[in-house]
Tab-separated table of C-alpha atoms in Angstrom:
chain	number	residue	atom	x	y	z
A	1	UNK	CA	203.051	185.103	-163.322
A	2	UNK	CA	204.874	186.398	-160.857
A	3	UNK	CA	202.807	187.098	-158.290
A	4	UNK	CA	200.778	184.363	-158.461
A	5	UNK	CA	204.378	182.430	-158.503
A	6	UNK	CA	205.453	184.529	-155.228
A	7	UNK	CA	201.491	183.446	-153.487
A	8	UNK	CA	202.941	179.344	-154.234
A	9	UNK	CA	206.111	179.743	-152.952
A	10	UNK	CA	204.469	181.755	-149.143
A	11	UNK	CA	201.493	179.353	-148.779
A	12	UNK	CA	204.049	176.445	-149.373
A	13	UNK	CA	205.851	177.440	-147.056
A	14	UNK	CA	203.210	177.940	-144.880
A	15	UNK	CA	202.458	174.240	-145.290
A	16	UNK	CA	206.087	172.807	-144.311
A	17	UNK	CA	205.887	170.564	-141.577
A	18	UNK	CA	208.382	170.314	-139.117
A	19	UNK	CA	209.987	167.099	-137.731
A	20	UNK	CA	209.466	167.414	-134.050
A	21	UNK	CA	205.413	167.987	-133.912
A	22	UNK	CA	205.325	165.759	-136.566
A	23	UNK	CA	207.000	163.688	-134.109
A	24	UNK	CA	204.753	164.485	-131.694
A	25	UNK	CA	201.930	164.439	-133.154
A	26	UNK	CA	203.028	160.861	-134.860
A	27	UNK	CA	203.033	159.115	-131.185
A	28	UNK	CA	199.145	160.286	-130.440
A	29	UNK	CA	198.059	158.693	-133.931
A	30	UNK	CA	200.327	155.254	-133.122
A	31	UNK	CA	199.009	154.800	-129.805
A	32	UNK	CA	195.158	156.043	-131.060
A	33	UNK	CA	195.559	153.235	-133.363
A	34	UNK	CA	196.834	150.626	-130.741
A	35	UNK	CA	200.669	150.720	-131.613
A	36	UNK	CA	203.326	150.651	-129.726
A	37	UNK	CA	205.841	152.924	-131.009
A	38	UNK	CA	209.547	153.902	-129.891
A	39	UNK	CA	210.630	156.528	-131.410
A	40	UNK	CA	214.471	157.553	-131.447
A	41	UNK	CA	215.428	161.045	-132.717
A	42	UNK	CA	219.152	161.162	-132.303
A	43	UNK	CA	220.239	164.497	-134.617
A	44	UNK	CA	220.043	168.523	-133.293
A	45	UNK	CA	218.709	171.114	-135.219
A	46	UNK	CA	218.610	170.317	-138.865
A	47	UNK	CA	218.498	172.710	-141.877
A	48	UNK	CA	214.474	173.611	-142.691
A	49	UNK	CA	214.374	171.715	-145.985
A	50	UNK	CA	216.061	168.409	-144.221
A	51	UNK	CA	213.496	168.646	-140.796
A	52	UNK	CA	210.309	169.679	-143.439
A	53	UNK	CA	211.291	166.011	-145.815
A	54	UNK	CA	211.608	164.051	-142.722
A	55	UNK	CA	208.804	165.746	-141.280
A	56	UNK	CA	206.888	164.506	-144.702
A	57	UNK	CA	208.466	160.930	-144.339
A	58	UNK	CA	207.273	160.343	-140.579
A	59	UNK	CA	204.416	161.614	-141.357
A	60	UNK	CA	203.921	159.291	-144.614
A	61	UNK	CA	205.544	156.613	-143.195
A	62	UNK	CA	203.198	156.237	-139.809
A	63	UNK	CA	199.934	157.335	-141.760
A	64	UNK	CA	200.897	153.863	-144.224
A	65	UNK	CA	201.355	151.813	-140.955
A	66	UNK	CA	197.792	153.149	-139.350
A	67	UNK	CA	196.395	152.287	-142.963
A	68	UNK	CA	198.080	149.342	-144.201
A	69	UNK	CA	200.138	147.534	-141.800
A	70	UNK	CA	197.788	146.386	-139.217
A	71	UNK	CA	200.993	146.639	-136.980
A	72	UNK	CA	201.825	146.234	-133.016
A	73	UNK	CA	204.897	147.587	-133.201
A	74	UNK	CA	206.719	150.733	-134.712
A	75	UNK	CA	210.359	151.657	-134.594
A	76	UNK	CA	211.178	155.417	-135.845
A	77	UNK	CA	214.509	156.305	-135.861
A	78	UNK	CA	216.216	159.199	-136.992
A	79	UNK	CA	219.660	159.646	-137.082
A	80	UNK	CA	223.076	161.123	-139.088
A	81	UNK	CA	225.904	158.862	-140.313
A	82	UNK	CA	228.674	160.704	-141.623
A	83	UNK	CA	226.909	162.968	-144.390
A	84	UNK	CA	223.909	161.810	-144.808
A	85	UNK	CA	220.082	162.019	-142.242
A	86	UNK	CA	218.913	159.112	-142.118
A	87	UNK	CA	214.846	158.753	-141.630
A	88	UNK	CA	213.488	154.627	-140.704
A	89	UNK	CA	209.871	154.246	-140.479
A	90	UNK	CA	209.419	150.438	-139.675
A	91	UNK	CA	206.645	147.897	-138.697
A	92	UNK	CA	205.810	144.003	-137.997
A	93	UNK	CA	201.980	144.436	-139.857
A	94	UNK	CA	201.168	142.504	-143.308
A	95	UNK	CA	203.577	145.043	-145.137
A	96	UNK	CA	202.019	147.458	-147.992
A	97	UNK	CA	198.791	146.415	-149.462
A	98	UNK	CA	199.376	144.776	-153.642
A	99	UNK	CA	197.541	147.944	-154.684
A	100	UNK	CA	199.854	150.729	-152.655
A	101	UNK	CA	202.954	148.379	-154.110
A	102	UNK	CA	205.756	150.350	-156.477
A	103	UNK	CA	204.125	153.831	-157.453
A	104	UNK	CA	201.641	154.265	-154.960
A	105	UNK	CA	201.253	158.266	-154.369
A	106	UNK	CA	202.331	159.195	-150.889
A	107	UNK	CA	205.341	157.036	-151.513
A	108	UNK	CA	205.990	158.094	-155.488
A	109	UNK	CA	205.883	162.015	-154.124
A	110	UNK	CA	208.307	161.052	-150.809
A	111	UNK	CA	211.165	160.221	-153.393
A	112	UNK	CA	210.391	163.447	-155.435
A	113	UNK	CA	210.424	165.429	-153.059
A	114	UNK	CA	213.971	163.546	-151.914
A	115	UNK	CA	214.794	163.449	-155.270
A	116	UNK	CA	215.091	167.182	-155.317
A	117	UNK	CA	217.240	167.692	-152.021
A	118	UNK	CA	219.670	165.231	-153.427
A	119	UNK	CA	218.148	162.057	-151.204
A	120	UNK	CA	217.018	158.935	-151.953
A	121	UNK	CA	213.796	156.637	-150.923
A	122	UNK	CA	213.871	152.832	-150.436
A	123	UNK	CA	210.449	150.991	-149.368
A	124	UNK	CA	209.640	147.445	-148.613
A	125	UNK	CA	209.105	144.446	-146.956
A	126	UNK	CA	211.110	143.441	-143.935
A	127	UNK	CA	213.081	140.653	-144.015
A	128	UNK	CA	210.536	138.390	-140.704
A	129	UNK	CA	207.101	140.488	-141.923
A	130	UNK	CA	206.307	143.733	-141.834
A	131	UNK	CA	207.114	147.308	-143.828
A	132	UNK	CA	210.206	149.553	-143.606
A	133	UNK	CA	210.712	152.977	-145.383
A	134	UNK	CA	213.854	155.187	-145.493
A	135	UNK	CA	214.954	158.164	-146.367
A	136	UNK	CA	218.477	159.854	-146.614
A	137	UNK	CA	219.304	163.125	-147.688
A	138	UNK	CA	222.856	164.410	-148.159
A	139	UNK	CA	223.133	166.798	-144.671
A	140	UNK	CA	225.456	169.096	-147.394
A	141	UNK	CA	222.407	169.244	-149.908
A	142	UNK	CA	219.596	169.586	-147.524
A	143	UNK	CA	220.816	172.737	-146.115
């Protein structure tokens, strides 16, 4: 059992995405889908757990923009405000389809990952149209 646990931990470590890599890939993905992206990354190096969590958020948010949003514009903002690191992915599309409303697998998994770091996820329609995903992590707990 211990050996199996160690193998699982090792494999999970290999699958951890990196924020910089995800941002570059998402820029290409959105451009290929005809979505104009504005990416603002206003934080320096992050602790590995926070970096991976925000990478997952960017991946999930951009995937939803392309799959469900039919958006023309997307803003991805990574910022730090005091002791909080925040990722925001917002678009001007049609919002989430009814099937992806509360409890979607991707967003639920993202919420579980954020909660494990003491963070939270909020997702829903934006005022004026579109959809917004926000992930907040306490900088100290994300270490």
